[in-house]
Short mmCIF file of C-alpha atoms in Angstrom, two decimals:
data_model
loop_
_atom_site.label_atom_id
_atom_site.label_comp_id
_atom_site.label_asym_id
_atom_site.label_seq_id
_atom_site.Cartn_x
_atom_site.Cartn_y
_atom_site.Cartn_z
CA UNK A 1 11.21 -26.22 -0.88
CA UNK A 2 14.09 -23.72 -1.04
CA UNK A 3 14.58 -20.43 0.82
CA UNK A 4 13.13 -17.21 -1.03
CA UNK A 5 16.05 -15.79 -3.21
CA UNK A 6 17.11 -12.50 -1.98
CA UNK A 7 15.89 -10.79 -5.60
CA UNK A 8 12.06 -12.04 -4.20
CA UNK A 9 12.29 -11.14 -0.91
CA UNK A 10 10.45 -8.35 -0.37
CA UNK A 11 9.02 -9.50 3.22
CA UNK A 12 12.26 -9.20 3.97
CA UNK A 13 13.08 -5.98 2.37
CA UNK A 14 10.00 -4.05 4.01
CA UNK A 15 10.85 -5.27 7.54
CA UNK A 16 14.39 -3.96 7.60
CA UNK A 17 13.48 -0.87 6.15
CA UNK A 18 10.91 -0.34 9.10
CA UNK A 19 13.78 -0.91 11.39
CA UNK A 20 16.33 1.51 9.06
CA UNK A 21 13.58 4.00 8.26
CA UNK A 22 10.34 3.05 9.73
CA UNK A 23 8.27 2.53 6.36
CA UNK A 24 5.38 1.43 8.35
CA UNK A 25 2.83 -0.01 5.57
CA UNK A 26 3.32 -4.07 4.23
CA UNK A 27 1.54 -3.97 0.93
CA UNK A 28 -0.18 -7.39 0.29
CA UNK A 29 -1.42 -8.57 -3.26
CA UNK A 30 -4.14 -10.98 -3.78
CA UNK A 31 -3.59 -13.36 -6.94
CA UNK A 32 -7.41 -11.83 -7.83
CA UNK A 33 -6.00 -8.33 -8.29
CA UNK A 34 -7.00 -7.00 -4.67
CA UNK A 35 -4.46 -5.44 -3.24
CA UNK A 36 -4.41 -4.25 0.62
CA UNK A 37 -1.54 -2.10 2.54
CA UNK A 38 -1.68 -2.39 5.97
CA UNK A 39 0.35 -0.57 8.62
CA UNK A 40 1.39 -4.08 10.14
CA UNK A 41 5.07 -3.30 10.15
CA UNK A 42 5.60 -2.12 13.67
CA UNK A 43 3.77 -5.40 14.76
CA UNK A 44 6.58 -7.29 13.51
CA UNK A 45 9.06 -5.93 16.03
CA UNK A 46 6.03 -5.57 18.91
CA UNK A 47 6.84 -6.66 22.52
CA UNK A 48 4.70 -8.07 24.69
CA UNK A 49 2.65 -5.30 26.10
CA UNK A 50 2.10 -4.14 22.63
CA UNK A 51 0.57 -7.61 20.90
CA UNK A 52 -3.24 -8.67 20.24
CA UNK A 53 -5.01 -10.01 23.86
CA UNK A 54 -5.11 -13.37 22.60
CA UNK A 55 -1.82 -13.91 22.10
CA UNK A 56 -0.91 -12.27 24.88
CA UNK A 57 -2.86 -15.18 26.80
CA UNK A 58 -1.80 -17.83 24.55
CA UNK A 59 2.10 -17.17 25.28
CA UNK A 60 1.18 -17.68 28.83
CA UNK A 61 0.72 -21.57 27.85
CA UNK A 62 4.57 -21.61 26.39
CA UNK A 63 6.15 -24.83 28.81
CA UNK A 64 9.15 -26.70 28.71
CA UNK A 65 12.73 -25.95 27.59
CA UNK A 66 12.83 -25.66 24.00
CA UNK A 67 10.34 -23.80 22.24
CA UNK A 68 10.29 -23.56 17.62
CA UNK A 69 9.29 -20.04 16.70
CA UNK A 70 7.83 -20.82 13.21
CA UNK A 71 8.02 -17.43 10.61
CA UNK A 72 9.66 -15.56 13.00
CA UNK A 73 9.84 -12.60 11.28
CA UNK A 74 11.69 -9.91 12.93
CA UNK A 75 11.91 -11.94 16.18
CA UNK A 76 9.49 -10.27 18.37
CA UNK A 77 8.17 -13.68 20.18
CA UNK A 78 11.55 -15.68 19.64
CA UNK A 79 13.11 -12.68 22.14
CA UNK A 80 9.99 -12.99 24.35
CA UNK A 81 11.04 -16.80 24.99
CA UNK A 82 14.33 -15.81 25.05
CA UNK A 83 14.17 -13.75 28.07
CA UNK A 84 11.52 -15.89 29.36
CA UNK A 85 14.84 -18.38 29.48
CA UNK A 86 13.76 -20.66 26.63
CA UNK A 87 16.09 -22.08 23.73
CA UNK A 88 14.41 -20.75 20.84
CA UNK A 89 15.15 -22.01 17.28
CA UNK A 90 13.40 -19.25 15.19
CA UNK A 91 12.82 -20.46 11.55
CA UNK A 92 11.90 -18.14 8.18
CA UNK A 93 11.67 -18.53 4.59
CA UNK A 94 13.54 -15.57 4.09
CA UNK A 95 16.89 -14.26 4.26
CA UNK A 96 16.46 -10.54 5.59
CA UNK A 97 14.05 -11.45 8.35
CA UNK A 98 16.48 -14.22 9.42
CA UNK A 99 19.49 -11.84 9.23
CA UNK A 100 17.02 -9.13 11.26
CA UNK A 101 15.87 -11.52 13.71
CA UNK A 102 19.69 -12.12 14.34
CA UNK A 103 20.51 -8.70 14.57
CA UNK A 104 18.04 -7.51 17.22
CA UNK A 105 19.23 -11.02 19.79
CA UNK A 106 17.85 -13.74 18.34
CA UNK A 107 20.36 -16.70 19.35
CA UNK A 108 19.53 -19.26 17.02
CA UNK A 109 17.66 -18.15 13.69
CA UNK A 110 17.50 -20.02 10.60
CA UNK A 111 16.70 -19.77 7.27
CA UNK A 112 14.53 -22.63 6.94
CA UNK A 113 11.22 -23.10 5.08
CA UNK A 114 8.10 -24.20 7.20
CA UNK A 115 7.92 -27.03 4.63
CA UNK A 116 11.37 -28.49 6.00
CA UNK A 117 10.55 -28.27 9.68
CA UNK A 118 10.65 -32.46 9.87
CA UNK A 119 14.15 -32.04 9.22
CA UNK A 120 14.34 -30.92 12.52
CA UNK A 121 16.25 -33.33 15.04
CA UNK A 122 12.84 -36.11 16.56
CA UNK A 123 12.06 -35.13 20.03
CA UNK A 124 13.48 -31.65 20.61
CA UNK A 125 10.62 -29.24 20.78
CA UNK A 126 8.84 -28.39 23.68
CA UNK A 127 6.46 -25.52 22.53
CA UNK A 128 5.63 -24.61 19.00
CA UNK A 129 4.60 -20.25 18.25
CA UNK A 130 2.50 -19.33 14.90
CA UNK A 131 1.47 -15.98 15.80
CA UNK A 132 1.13 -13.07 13.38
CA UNK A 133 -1.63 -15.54 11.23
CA UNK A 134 0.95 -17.46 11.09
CA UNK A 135 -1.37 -20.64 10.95
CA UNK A 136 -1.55 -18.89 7.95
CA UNK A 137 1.49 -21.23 6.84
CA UNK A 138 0.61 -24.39 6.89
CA UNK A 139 -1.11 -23.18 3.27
CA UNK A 140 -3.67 -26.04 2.76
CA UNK A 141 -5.61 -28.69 3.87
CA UNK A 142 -3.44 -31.48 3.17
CA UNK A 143 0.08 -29.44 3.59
CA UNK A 144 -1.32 -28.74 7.26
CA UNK A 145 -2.01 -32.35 7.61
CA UNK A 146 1.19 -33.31 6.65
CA UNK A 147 3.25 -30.53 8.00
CA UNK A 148 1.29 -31.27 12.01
CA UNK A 149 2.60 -35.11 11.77
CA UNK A 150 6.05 -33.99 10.98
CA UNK A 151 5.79 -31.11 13.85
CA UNK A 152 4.56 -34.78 15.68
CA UNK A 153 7.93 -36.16 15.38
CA UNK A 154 9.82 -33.01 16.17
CA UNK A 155 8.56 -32.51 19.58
CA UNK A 156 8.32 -34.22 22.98
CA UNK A 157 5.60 -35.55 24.73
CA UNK A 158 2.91 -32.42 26.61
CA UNK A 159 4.30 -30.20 23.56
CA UNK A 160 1.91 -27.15 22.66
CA UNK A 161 1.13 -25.74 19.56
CA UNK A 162 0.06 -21.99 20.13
CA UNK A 163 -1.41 -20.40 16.54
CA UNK A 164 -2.92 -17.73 15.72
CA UNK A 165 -5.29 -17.19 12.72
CA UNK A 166 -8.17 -15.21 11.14
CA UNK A 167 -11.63 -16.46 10.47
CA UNK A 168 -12.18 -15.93 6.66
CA UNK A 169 -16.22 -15.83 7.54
CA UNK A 170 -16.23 -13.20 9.79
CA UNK A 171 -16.57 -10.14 6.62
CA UNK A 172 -18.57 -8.15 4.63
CA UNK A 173 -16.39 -7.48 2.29
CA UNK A 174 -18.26 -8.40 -1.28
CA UNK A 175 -14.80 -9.47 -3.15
CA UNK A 176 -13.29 -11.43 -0.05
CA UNK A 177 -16.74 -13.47 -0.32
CA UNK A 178 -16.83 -13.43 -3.61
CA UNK A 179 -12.98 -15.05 -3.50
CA UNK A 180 -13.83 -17.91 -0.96
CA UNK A 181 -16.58 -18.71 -3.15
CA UNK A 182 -14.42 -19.22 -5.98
CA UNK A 183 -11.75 -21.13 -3.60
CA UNK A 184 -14.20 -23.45 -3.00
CA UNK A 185 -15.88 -24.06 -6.16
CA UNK A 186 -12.13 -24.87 -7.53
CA UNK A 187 -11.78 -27.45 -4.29
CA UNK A 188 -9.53 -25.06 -2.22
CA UNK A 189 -10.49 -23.70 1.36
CA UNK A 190 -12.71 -21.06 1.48
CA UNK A 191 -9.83 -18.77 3.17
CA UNK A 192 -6.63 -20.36 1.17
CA UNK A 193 -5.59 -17.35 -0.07
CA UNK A 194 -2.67 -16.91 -2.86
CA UNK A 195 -0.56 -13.87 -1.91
CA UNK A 196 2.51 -12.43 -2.78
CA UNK A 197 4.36 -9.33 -0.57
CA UNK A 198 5.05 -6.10 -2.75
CA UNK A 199 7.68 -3.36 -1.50
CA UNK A 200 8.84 -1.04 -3.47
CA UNK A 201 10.75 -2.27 -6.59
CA UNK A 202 10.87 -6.06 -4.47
CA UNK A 203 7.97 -8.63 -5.96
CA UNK A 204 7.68 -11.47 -3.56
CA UNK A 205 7.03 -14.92 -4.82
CA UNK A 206 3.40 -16.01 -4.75
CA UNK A 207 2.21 -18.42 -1.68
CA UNK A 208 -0.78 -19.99 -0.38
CA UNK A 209 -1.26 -18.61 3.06
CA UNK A 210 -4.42 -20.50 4.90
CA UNK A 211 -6.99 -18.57 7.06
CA UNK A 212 -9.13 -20.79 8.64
CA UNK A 213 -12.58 -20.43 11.22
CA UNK A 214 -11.85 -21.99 15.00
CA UNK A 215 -14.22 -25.08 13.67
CA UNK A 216 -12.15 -25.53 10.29
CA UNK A 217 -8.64 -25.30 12.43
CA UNK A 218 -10.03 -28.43 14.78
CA UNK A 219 -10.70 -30.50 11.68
CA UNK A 220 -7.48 -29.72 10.12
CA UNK A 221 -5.39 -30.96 13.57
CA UNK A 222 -7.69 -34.23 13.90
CA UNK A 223 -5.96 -37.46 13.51
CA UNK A 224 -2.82 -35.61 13.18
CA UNK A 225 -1.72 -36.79 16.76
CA UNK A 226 -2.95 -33.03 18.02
CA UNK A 227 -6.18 -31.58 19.87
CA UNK A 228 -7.17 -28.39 20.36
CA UNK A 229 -7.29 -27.25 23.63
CA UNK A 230 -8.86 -24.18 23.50
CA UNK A 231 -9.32 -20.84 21.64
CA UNK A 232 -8.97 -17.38 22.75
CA UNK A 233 -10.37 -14.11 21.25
CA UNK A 234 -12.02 -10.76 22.20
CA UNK A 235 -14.78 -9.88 19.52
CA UNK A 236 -12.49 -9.97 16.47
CA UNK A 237 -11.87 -12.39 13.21
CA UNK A 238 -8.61 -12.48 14.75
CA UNK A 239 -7.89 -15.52 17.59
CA UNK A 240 -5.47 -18.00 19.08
CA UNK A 241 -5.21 -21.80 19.46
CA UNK A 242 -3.70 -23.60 22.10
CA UNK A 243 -3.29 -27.12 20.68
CA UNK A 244 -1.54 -29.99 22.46
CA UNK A 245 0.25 -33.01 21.45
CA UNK A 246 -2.03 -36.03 22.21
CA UNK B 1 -9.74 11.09 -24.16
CA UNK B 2 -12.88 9.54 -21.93
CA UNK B 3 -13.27 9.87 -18.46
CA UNK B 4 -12.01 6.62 -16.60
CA UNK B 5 -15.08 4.09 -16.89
CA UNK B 6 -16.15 3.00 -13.59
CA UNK B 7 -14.84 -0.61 -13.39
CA UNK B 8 -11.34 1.49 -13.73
CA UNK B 9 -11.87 3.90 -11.16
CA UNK B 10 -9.30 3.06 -8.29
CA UNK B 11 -9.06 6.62 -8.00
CA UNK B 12 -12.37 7.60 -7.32
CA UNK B 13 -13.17 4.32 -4.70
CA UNK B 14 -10.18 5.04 -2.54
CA UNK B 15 -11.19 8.54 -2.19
CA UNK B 16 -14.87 7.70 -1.34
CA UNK B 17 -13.55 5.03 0.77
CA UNK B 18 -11.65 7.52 2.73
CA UNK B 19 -15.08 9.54 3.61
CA UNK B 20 -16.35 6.60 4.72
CA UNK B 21 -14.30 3.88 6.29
CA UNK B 22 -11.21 6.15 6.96
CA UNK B 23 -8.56 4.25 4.45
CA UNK B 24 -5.60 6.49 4.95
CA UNK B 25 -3.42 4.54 2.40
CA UNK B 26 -3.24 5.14 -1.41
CA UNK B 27 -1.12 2.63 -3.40
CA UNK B 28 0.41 3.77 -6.64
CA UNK B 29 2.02 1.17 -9.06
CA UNK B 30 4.47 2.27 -11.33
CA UNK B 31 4.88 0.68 -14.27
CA UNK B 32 8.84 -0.91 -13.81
CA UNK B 33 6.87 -2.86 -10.98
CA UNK B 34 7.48 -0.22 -8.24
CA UNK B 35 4.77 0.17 -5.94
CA UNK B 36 4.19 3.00 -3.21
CA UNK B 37 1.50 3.47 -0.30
CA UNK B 38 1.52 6.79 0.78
CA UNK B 39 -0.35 8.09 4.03
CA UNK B 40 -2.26 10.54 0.98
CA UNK B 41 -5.79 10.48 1.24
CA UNK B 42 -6.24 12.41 4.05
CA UNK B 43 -4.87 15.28 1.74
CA UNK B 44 -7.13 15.50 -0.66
CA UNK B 45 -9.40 16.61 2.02
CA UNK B 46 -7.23 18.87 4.10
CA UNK B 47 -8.76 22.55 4.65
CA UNK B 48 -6.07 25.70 3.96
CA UNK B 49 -4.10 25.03 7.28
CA UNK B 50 -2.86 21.89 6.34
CA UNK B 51 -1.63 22.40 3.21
CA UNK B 52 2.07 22.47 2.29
CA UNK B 53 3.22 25.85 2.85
CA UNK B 54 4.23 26.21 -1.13
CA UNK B 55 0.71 25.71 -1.88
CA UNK B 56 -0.21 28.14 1.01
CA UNK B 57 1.13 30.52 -0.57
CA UNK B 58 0.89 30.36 -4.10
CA UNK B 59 -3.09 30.00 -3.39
CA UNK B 60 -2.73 33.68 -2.20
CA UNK B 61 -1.97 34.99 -6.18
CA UNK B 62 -5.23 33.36 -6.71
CA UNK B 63 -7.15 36.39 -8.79
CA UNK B 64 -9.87 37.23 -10.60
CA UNK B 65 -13.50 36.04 -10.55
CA UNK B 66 -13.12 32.50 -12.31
CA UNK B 67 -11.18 29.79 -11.20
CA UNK B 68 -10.63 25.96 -12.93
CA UNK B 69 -9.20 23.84 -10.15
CA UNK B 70 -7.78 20.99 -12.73
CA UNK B 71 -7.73 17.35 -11.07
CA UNK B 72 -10.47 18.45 -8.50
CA UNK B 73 -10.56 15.19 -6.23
CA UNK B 74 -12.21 15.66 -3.25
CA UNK B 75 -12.93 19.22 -3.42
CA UNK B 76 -10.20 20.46 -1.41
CA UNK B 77 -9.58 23.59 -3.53
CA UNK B 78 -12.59 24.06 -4.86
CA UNK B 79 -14.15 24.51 -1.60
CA UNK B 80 -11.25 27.10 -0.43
CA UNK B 81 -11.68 29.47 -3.51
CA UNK B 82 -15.91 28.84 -3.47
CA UNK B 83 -15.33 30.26 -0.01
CA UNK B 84 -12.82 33.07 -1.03
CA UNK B 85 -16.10 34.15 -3.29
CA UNK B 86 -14.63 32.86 -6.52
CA UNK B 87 -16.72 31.35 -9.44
CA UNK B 88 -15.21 27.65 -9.70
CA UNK B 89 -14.97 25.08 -12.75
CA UNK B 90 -13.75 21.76 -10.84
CA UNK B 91 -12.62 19.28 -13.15
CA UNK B 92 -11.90 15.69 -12.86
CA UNK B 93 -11.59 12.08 -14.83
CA UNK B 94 -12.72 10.39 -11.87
CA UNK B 95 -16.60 9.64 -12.35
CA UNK B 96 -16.34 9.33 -8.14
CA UNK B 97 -13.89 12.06 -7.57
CA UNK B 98 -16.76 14.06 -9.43
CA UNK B 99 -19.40 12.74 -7.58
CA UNK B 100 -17.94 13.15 -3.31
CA UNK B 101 -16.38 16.80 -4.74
CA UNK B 102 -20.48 17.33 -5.10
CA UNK B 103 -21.38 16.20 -2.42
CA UNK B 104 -18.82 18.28 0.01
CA UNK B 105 -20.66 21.02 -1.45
CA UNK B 106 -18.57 21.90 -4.46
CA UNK B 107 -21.33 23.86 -6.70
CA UNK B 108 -19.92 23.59 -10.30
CA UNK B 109 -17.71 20.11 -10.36
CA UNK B 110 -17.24 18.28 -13.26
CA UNK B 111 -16.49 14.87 -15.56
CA UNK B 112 -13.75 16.01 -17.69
CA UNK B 113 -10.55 14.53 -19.05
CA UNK B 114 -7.89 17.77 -18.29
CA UNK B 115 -7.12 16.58 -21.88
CA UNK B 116 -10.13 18.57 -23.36
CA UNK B 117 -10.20 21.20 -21.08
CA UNK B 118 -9.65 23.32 -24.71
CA UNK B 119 -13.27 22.54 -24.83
CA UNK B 120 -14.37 25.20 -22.20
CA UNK B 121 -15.74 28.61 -23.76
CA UNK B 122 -12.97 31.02 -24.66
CA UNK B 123 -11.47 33.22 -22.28
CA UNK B 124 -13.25 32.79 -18.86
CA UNK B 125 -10.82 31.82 -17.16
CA UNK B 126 -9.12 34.39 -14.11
CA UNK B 127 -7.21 31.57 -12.67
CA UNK B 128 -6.32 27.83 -12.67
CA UNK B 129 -4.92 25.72 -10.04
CA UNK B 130 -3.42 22.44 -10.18
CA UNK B 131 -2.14 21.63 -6.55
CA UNK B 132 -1.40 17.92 -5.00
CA UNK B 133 1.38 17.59 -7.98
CA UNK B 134 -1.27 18.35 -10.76
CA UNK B 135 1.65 19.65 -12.96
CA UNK B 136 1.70 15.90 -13.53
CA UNK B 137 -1.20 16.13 -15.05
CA UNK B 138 0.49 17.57 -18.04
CA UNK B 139 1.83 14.02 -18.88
CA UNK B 140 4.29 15.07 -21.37
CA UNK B 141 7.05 17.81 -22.42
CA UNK B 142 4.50 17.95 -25.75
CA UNK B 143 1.50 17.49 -24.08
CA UNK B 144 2.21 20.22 -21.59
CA UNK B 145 2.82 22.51 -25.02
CA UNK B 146 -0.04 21.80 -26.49
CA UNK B 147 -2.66 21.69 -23.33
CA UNK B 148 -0.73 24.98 -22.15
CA UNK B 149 -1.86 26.82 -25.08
CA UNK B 150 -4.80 25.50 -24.96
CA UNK B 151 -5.06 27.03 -21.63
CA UNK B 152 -4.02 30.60 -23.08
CA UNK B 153 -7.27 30.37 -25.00
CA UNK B 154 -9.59 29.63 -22.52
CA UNK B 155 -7.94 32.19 -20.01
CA UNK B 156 -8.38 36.35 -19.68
CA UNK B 157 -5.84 38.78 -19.65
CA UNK B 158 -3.90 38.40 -16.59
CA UNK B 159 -4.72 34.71 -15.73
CA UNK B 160 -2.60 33.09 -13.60
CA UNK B 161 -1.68 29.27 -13.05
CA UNK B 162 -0.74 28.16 -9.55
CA UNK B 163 0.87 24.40 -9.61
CA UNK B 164 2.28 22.14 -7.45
CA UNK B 165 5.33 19.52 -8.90
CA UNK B 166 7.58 17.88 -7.17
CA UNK B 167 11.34 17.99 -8.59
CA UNK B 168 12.41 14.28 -9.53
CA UNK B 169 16.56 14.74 -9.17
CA UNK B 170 15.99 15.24 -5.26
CA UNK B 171 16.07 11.87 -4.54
CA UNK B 172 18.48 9.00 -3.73
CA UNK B 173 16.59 5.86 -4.40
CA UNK B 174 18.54 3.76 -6.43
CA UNK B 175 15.17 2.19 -8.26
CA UNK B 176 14.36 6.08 -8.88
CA UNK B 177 17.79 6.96 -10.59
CA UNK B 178 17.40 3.86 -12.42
CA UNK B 179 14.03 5.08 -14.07
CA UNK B 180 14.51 8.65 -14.87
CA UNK B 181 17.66 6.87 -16.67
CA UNK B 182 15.82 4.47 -18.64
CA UNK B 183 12.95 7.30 -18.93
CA UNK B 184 15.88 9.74 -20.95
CA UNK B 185 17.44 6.52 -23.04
CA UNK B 186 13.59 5.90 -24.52
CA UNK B 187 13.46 10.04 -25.02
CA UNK B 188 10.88 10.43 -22.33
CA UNK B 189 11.52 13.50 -19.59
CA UNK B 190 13.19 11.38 -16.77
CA UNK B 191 10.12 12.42 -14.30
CA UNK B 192 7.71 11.29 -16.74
CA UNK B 193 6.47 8.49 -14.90
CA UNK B 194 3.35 5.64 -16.27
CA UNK B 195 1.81 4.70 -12.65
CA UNK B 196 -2.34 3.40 -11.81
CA UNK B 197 -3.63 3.70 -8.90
CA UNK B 198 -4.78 0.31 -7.25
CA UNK B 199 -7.11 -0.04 -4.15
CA UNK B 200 -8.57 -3.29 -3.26
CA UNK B 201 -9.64 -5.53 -6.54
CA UNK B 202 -9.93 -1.86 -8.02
CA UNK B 203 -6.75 -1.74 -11.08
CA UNK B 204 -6.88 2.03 -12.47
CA UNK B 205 -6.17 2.62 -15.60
CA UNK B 206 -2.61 3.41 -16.48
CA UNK B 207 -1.46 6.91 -17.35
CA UNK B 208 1.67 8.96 -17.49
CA UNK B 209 2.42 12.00 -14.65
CA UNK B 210 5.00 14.02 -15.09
CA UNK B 211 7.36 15.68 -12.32
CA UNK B 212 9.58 18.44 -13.21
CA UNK B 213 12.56 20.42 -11.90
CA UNK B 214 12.03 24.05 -11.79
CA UNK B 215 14.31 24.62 -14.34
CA UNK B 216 12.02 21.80 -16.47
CA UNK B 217 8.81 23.85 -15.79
CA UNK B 218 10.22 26.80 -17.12
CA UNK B 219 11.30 25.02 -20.46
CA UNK B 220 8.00 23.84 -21.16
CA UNK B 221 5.75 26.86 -20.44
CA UNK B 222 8.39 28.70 -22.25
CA UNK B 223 6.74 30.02 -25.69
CA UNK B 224 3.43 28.65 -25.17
CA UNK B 225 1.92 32.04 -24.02
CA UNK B 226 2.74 31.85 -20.33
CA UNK B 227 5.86 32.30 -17.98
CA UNK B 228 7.08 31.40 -15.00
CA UNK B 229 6.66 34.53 -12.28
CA UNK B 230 8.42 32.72 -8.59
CA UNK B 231 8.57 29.27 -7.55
CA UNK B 232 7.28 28.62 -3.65
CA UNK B 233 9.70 25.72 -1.86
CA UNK B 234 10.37 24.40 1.79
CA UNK B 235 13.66 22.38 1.95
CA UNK B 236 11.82 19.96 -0.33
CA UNK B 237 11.24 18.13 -3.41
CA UNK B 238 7.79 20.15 -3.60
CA UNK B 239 7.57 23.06 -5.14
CA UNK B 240 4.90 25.58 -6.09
CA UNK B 241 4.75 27.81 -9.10
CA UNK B 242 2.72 30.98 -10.04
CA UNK B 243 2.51 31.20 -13.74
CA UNK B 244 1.34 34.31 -15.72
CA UNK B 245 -0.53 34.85 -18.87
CA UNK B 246 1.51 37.27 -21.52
#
């Protein structure tokens, strides 16, 4: 798995021109045609006060020394740790987030795919962050599988995962049910959704980004040498994990 | 030319959308892979006090008894000169455009391609607006000849056209300059753009819009019946024009 070239990296692209201009809508394209623009920008550079309840109460369960800020984007919860005195290592898939992230104080970001996070030295990490659906990027079933016994090896023992996702269920809308239908006839997740960022004349590279119901997330970290601890929302698709290394 | 069939009517579901749900966003795709999401749909509903000033003001030449507002959308116009006491023709090739223009009370609104609006009975016709960059409408340097003349004939002595473009040169995107180049190489105006509109699985049809320079618009309506009176601009690519029948 190799970094996103710079000609695909539109995620990267759109978040520094919120910071140079403050284009404030992330345009993201479906591989069924649906399209959806957001105005999620300024959420990549939120602080604290400013982010969803529950991961405002999830961060609370950060512990330990060394915390692994995984698609850090723009940095907002590597500099949260930071100040809150942790050594962060904030990884991304692409090069202009990584180069914003360092920009704005982020001591030690890298441009590393998700998919290589077992390279990682064993042992090191004390506290794992997904937020932003970033649960979103363990992409499948099996990947997530996979990727939670490698995050195994990476961390000590009482490490936390804290994730946040979206539960796919909780819609109306007729073409995202009639999309998880289709996922699942074709033996995918109902919410593994194939996405690419658009931005201007920048055309991301198409990825599977998972979104996954509280009961789906505990059956994904089972056996993986993780257990969820426990969830936190506030009437909303949207929720956090706090999972902990068994 | 047909009206845009349903299944292609991006147009038409982001504007109903907006009545409904609020969906401030409208995503245009352009056809070198470009893609913009403008804060626009709140526009095509905006009363007289929050229109540009160039449109505020060319709307005051408005005369006669009949008016065609070309590329109705929502109504906006329609509604103002209804109210003003005129007698309006609202056209559109949105089938939903048609359809919420209706039902925000515009009395005579109808499902019809601009491109047979030489269709209408001879010589009704006091004034026609095309606002919200409607020039585009035109498509072409020869389309704009042809439909322009067109217009003579279905127009009274003294008609007037009030339109809105916005001038292409005044800007310093790179991925802009880079079209309009390409655009004069292939022997197309370098504003003459091929965009859809998309919104959610919704994939318009595509379709060429053409901006103009000042100096553009009065090349084209030259010898076609009509000429350039006074262009309306703010310290901005938008412009307004009042053009008059000779």
């Amino acid at each position: 798995m190799k970094p996103v070239p710079p000609s695909r990296d539109a995620y990267g692209q759109q978040i520094r021109a919120f910071l140079e201009r403050g284009t404030p809508v992330e345009i993201v394209e479906r591989d069924d045609g649906f399209v959806n623009a957001g105005p999620t920008n300024a959420s990549y550079f939120a602080d604290l006060r400013h982010w969803s309840k529950p991961e405002q109460r999830a961060i609370r369960c950060a512990r330990g020394r060394t915390a692994l800020d995984v698609g850090c984007g723009a940095g907002r919860v590597a500099l949260h740790l930071q100040a809150r005195g942790f050594r962060v290592i904030a990884i991304d898939n692409s090069p202009l987030a990584v180069k914003t992230a360092r920009s704005r104080g982020v001591k030690d970001a890298r441009l590393l795919p998700f998919e290589n996070v077992g390279t990682l030295p064993r042992g090191i990490v004390d506290t794992v962050v997904m937020f932003g659906n970033n649960f979103g990027l363990f992409g499948s079933y099996s990947r997530a599988k996979r990727l939670l016994r490698q995050m195994h090896r990476i961390t000590r023992d009482g490490a936390v995962l804290l994730v946040q996702s979206l539960d796919p269920y909780q819609t109306d809308e007729p073409a995202h049910r009639k999309y998880q239908r289709l996922n699942r006839r074709r033996g995918r997740m109902s919410g593994q959704i194939r996405i690419r960022i658009r931005y201007q004349e920048w055309v991301g590279r198409w990825f599977d980004y998972l979104l996954v119901s509280p009961a789906e997330m505990s059956a994904i970290v089972d056996g993986t040498g993780w257990d969820v601890d426990r969830f936190f929302t506030v009437d909303n698709p949207r929720y956090t994990a706090v999972i902990r290394r068994v």
